[in-house]
Coordinates of C-alpha atoms in Angstrom, one line a residue:
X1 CA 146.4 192.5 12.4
X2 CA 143.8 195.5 11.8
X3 CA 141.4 195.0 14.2
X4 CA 137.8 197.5 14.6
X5 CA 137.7 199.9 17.7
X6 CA 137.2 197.6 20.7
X7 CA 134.0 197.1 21.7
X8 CA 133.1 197.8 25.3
X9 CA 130.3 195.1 25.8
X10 CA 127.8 195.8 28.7
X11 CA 126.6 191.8 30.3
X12 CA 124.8 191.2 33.3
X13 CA 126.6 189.7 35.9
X14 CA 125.7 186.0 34.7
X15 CA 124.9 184.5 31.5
X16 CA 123.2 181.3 30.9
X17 CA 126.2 178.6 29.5
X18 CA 123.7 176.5 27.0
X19 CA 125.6 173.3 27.3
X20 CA 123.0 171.4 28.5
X21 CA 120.9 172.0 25.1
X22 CA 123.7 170.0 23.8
X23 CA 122.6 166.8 25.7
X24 CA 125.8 167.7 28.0
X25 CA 126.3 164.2 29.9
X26 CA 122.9 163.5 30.2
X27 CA 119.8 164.0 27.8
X28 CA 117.0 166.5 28.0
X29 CA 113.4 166.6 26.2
X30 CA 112.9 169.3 23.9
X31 CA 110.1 170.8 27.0
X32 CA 112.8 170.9 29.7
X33 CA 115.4 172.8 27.3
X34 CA 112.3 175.1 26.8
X35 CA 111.4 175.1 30.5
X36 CA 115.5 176.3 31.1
X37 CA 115.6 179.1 28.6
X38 CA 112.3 179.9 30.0
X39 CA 113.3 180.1 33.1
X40 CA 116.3 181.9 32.4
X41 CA 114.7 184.6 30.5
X42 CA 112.5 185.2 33.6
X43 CA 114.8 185.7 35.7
X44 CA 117.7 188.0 33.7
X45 CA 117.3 191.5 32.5
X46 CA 116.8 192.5 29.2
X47 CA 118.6 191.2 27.0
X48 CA 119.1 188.0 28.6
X49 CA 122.6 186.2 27.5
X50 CA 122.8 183.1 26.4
X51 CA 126.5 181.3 25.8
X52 CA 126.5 178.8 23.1
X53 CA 128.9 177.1 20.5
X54 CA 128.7 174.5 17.3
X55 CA 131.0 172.4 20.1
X56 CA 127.8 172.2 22.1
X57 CA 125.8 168.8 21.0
X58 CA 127.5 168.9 17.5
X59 CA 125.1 172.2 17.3
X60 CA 122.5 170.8 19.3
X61 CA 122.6 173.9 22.0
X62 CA 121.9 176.0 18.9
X63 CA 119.3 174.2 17.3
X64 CA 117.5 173.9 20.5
X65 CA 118.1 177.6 21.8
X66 CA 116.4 178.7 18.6
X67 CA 113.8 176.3 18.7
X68 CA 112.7 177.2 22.1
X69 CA 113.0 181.4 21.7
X70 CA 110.7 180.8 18.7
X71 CA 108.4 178.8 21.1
X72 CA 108.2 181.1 23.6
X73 CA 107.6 183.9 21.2
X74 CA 110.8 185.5 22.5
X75 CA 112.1 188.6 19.9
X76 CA 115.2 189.1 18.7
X77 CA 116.1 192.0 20.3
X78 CA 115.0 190.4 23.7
X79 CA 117.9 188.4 23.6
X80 CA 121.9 188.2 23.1
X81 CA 123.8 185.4 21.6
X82 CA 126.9 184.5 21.8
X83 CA 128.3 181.8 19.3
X84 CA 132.0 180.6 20.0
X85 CA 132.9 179.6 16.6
X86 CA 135.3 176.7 15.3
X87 CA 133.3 173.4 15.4
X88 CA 131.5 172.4 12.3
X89 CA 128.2 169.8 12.5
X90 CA 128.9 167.2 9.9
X91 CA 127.0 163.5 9.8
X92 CA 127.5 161.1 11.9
X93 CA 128.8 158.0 10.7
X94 CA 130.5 156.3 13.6
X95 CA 128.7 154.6 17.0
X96 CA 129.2 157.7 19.1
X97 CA 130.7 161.5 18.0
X98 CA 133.8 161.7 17.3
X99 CA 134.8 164.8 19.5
X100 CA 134.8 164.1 23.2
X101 CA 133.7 160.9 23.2
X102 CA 131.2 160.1 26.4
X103 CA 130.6 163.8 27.2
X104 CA 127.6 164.4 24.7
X105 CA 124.9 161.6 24.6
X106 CA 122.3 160.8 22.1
X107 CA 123.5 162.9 18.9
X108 CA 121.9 162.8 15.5
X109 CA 125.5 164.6 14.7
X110 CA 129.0 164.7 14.8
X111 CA 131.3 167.7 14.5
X112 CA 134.4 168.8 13.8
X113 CA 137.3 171.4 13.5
X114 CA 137.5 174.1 10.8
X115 CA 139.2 176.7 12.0
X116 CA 140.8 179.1 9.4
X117 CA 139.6 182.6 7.9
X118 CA 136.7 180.2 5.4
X119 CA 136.4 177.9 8.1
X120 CA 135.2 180.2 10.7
X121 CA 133.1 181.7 8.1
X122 CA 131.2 178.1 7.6
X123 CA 130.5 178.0 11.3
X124 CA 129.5 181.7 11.5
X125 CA 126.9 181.0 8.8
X126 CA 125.8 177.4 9.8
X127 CA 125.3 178.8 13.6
X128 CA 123.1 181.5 11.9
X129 CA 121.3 178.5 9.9
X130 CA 120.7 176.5 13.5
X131 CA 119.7 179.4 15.5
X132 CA 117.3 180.0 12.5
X133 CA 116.0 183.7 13.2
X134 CA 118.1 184.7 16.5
X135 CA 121.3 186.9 15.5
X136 CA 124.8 186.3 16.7
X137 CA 126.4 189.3 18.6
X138 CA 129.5 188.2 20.0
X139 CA 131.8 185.8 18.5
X140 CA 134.6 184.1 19.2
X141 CA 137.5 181.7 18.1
X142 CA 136.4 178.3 20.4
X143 CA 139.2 175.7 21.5
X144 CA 142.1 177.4 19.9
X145 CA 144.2 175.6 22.4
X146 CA 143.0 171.9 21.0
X147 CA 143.7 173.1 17.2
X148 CA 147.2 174.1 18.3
X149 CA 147.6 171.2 20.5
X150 CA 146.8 168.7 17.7
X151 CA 150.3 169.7 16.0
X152 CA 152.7 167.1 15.4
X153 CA 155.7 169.3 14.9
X154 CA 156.6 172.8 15.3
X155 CA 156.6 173.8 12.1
X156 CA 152.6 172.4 12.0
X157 CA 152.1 174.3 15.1
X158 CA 153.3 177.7 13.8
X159 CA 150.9 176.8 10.5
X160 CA 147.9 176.5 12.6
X161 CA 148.5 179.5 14.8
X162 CA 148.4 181.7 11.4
X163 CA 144.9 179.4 10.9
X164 CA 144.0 181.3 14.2
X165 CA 144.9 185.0 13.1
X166 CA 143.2 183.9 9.5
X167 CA 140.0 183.3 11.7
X168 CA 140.3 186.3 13.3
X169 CA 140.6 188.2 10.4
X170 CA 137.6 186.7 9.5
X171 CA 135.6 187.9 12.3
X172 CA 136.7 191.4 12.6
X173 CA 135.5 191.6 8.6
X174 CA 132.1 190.6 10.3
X175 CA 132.5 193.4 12.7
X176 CA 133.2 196.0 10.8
X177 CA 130.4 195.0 8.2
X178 CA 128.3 195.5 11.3
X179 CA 127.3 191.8 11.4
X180 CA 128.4 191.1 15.0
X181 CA 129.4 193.3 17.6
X182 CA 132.1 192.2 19.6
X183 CA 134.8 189.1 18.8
X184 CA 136.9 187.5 21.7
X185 CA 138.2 183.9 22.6
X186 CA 136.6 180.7 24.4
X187 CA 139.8 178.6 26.0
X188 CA 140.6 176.1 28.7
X189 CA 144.2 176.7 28.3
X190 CA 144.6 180.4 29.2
X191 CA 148.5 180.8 27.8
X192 CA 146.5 180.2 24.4
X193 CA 144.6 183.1 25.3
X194 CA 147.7 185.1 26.2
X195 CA 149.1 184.3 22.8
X196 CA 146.5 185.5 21.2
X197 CA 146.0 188.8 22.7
X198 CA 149.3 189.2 22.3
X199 CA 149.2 190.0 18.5
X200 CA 145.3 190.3 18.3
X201 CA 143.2 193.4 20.0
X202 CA 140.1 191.6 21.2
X203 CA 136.9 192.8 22.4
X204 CA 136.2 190.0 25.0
X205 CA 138.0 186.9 26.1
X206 CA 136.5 183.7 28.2
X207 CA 138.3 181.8 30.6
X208 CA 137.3 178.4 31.1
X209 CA 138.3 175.8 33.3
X210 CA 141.4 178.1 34.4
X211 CA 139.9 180.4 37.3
X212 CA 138.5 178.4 39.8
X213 CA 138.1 177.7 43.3
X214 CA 140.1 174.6 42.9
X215 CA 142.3 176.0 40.0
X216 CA 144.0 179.8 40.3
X217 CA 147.8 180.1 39.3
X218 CA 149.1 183.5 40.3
X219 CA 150.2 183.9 37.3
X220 CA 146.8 183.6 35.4
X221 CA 145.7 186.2 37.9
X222 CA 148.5 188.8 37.0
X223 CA 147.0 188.1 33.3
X224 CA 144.0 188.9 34.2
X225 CA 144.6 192.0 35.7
X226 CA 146.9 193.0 32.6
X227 CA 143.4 192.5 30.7
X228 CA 141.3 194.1 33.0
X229 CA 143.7 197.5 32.6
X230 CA 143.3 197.3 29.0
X231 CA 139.3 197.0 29.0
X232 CA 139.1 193.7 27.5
X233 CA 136.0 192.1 29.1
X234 CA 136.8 189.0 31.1
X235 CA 133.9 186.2 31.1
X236 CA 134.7 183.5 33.8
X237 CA 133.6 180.5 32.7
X238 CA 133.3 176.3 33.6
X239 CA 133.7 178.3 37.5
X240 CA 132.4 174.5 39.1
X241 CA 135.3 172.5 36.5
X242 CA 133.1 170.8 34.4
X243 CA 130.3 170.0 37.5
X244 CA 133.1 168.4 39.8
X245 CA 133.3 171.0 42.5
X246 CA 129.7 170.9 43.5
X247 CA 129.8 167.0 42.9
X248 CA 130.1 165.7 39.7
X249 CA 131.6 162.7 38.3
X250 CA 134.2 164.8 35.5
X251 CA 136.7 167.4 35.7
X252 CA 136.8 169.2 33.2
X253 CA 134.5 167.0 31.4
X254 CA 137.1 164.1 32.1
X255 CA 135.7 161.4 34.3
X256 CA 137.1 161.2 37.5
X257 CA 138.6 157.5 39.0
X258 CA 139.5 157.0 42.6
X259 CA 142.0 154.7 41.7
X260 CA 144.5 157.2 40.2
X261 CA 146.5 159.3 42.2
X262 CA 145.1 162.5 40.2
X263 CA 141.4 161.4 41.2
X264 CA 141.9 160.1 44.4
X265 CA 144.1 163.7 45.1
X266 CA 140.7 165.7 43.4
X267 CA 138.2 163.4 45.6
X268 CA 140.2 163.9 48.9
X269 CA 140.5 168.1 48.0
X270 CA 136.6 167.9 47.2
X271 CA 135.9 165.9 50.7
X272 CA 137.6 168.7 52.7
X273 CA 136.0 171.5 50.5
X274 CA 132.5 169.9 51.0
X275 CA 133.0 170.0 54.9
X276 CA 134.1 173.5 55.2
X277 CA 131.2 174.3 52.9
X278 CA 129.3 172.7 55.6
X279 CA 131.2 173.8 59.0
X280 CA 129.8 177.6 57.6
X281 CA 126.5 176.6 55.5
X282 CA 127.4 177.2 52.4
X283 CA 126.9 175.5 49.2
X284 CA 130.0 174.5 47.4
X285 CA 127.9 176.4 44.5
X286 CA 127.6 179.6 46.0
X287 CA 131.6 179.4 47.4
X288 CA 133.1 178.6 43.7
X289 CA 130.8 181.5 42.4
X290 CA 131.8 183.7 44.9
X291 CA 135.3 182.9 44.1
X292 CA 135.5 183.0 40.6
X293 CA 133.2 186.3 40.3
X294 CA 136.5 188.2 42.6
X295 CA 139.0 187.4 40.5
X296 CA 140.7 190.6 38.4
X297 CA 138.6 192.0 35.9
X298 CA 135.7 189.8 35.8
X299 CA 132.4 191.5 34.4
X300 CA 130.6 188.2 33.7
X301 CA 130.5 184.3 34.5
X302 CA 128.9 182.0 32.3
X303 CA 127.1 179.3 34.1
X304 CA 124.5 176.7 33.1
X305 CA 122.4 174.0 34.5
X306 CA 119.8 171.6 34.1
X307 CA 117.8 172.3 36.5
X308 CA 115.4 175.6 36.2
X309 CA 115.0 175.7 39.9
X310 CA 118.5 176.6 40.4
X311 CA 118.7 179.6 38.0
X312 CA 117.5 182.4 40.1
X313 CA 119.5 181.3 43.1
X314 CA 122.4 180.9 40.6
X315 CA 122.1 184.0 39.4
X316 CA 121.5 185.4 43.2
X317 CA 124.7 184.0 44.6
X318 CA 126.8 186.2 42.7
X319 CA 125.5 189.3 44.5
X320 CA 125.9 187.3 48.1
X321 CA 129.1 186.9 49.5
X322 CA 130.8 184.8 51.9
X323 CA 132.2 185.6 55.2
X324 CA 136.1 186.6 55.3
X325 CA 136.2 183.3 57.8
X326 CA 135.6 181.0 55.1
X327 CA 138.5 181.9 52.6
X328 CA 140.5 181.9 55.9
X329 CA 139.5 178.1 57.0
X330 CA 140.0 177.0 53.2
X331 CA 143.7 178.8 53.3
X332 CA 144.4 177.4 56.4
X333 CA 143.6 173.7 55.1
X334 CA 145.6 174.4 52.1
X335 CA 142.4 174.5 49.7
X336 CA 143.1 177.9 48.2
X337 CA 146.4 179.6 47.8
X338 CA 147.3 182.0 50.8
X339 CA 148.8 184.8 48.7
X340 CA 145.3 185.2 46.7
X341 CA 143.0 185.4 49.5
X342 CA 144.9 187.7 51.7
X343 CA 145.4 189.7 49.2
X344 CA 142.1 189.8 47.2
X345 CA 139.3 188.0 48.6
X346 CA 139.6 189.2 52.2
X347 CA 139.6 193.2 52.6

């Protein structure tokens, strides 16, 4: 695929995940979305980053990021926007949205799929409509791994992945007409991401969900650092899985039961991590980010919250870190893999 120059994209070290614009689990007033990007322009340099995606509310998080720069008087140039492109906001015609069902609450809207090379042109332009005003810098193919995973047979599967590199060709059209400036990839499953970058030269890729605290495979690290020598920017993202690690009821935006062995095995690692956290004062917060912001090639993290008291020391924890004893207590309880802390988080 002919791809632009890469981009080499300069982010501060965290930028604001907009999520909860999108009513994520729980529903906000139009003056405490405001208050948050308020907040979080305050307290990042210029231009602050904001995260969003038509996924996010059915294109609520974009409706209400515009709505609230243009209420705070904020320029254009003051900000940059990310839009991970690939859901669609279409009506709503059923009790609840169809797409993750019990994640997103009180939605005028419901959306859907369309990723292809006119498909990913729809959601360019309608995130452009929704943001109404604020441009769209970087870009990005969002949840390839659920369109791929949505194939009934092989043959459907290899189909959909050339719907992938026909969205991509879309967006590197956009950058080289000098309508965006960067294009990457927003994906839980990081062996989607792989596949991609295999055959397409992206600017920027985000990890979601993969790089954590609770979840680092060795081999997703190796990736990583394979990315990292090639100058792809890394942005580490979902680093608390979905709220769980600092104690929320979903992993991964799945809701967590005690009685199943997965959650009960999740609940018991979270009880241990909690009292470590404790045994050394330390919020499970500031230990994920801490985590998460180490591994190989990371410029960036993406974090969000719906609180705007948290945001500054958010945005401070990444800049603090933890003693060498902590990592060494987590390895030694069997929280963390041995062969990654020795041989990255402790010098």
């Amino acid at each position: 695929m002919e791809t632009a120059q890469k981009k080499v994209i300069q982010l501060p070290h965290v930028v604001f995940g907009t999520s909860p614009l999108g009513n994520l689990y729980v529903a906000k007033s139009d003056d405490e979305k405001c208050s948050l990007v308020k907040e979080w322009i305050a307290e990042s340099p210029q231009p602050a980053v904001f995260d969003t995606a038509g996924k996010y509310g059915a294109g609520l998080a974009l409706e209400s990021l515009g709505q609230c720069l243009r209420s705070l008087a904020i320029k254009p140039e003051e900000v940059m926007i990310s839009n991970k492109l690939g859901w669609y906001r279409i009506p709503l015609t059923t009790p609840e949205p169809t797409f993750e069902p019990g994640v997103w609450i009180d939605l005028q809207y419901d959306a859907e799929q369309r990723i292809s090379y006119q498909g990913i042109l729809d959601c360019y332009h309608q995130g452009l409509e929704l943001l109404d005003g604020y441009h769209t810098g970087l870009v990005s193919v969002h949840d390839p791994d659920e369109y791929l995973a949505a194939a009934h047979i092989d043959e459907d599967k290899v189909r959909r992945f050339e719907d992938v590199k026909e969205a991509y060709r879309a967006l590197f059209e956009l950058k080289a007409a000098g309508k965006v400036d960067a294009v990457g990839v927003g994906a839980k499953d990081w062996h989607i991401i792989k596949q991609i970058t295999d055959v397409v030269n992206l600017d920027w890729v985000m990890i979601a969900n993969s790089m954590t605290l609770h979840s680092h495979p060795a081999d997703l690290w190796a990736y990583m650092q394979e990315l990292s020598a090639k100058g792809v920017t890394i942005i580490n993202s979902a680093v608390f899985n979905g709220g769980f690690l600092t104690g929320g009821k979903h992993y991964n935006y799945k809701p967590v039961s005690a009685d199943t062995p997965e959650g009960a095995a999740l609940l018991q690692w979270r009880e241990k991590f909690f009292a470590v956290c404790e045994q050394f004062n330390i919020t499970p917060a500031h230990a994920c980010v801490q985590f998460a912001v180490q591994a190989p090639g990371v410029q960036t993290l993406a974090i969000g919250t719906t609180v705007p008291e948290k945001i500054k020391p958010n945005i401070a924890m990444v800049d603090q870190p933890v003693p060498e004893a902590f990592w060494r207590e987590l390895e030694q309880k069997g929280l963390i893999k041995a062969d990654v802390t020795t041989k990255n988080l402790i010098n």
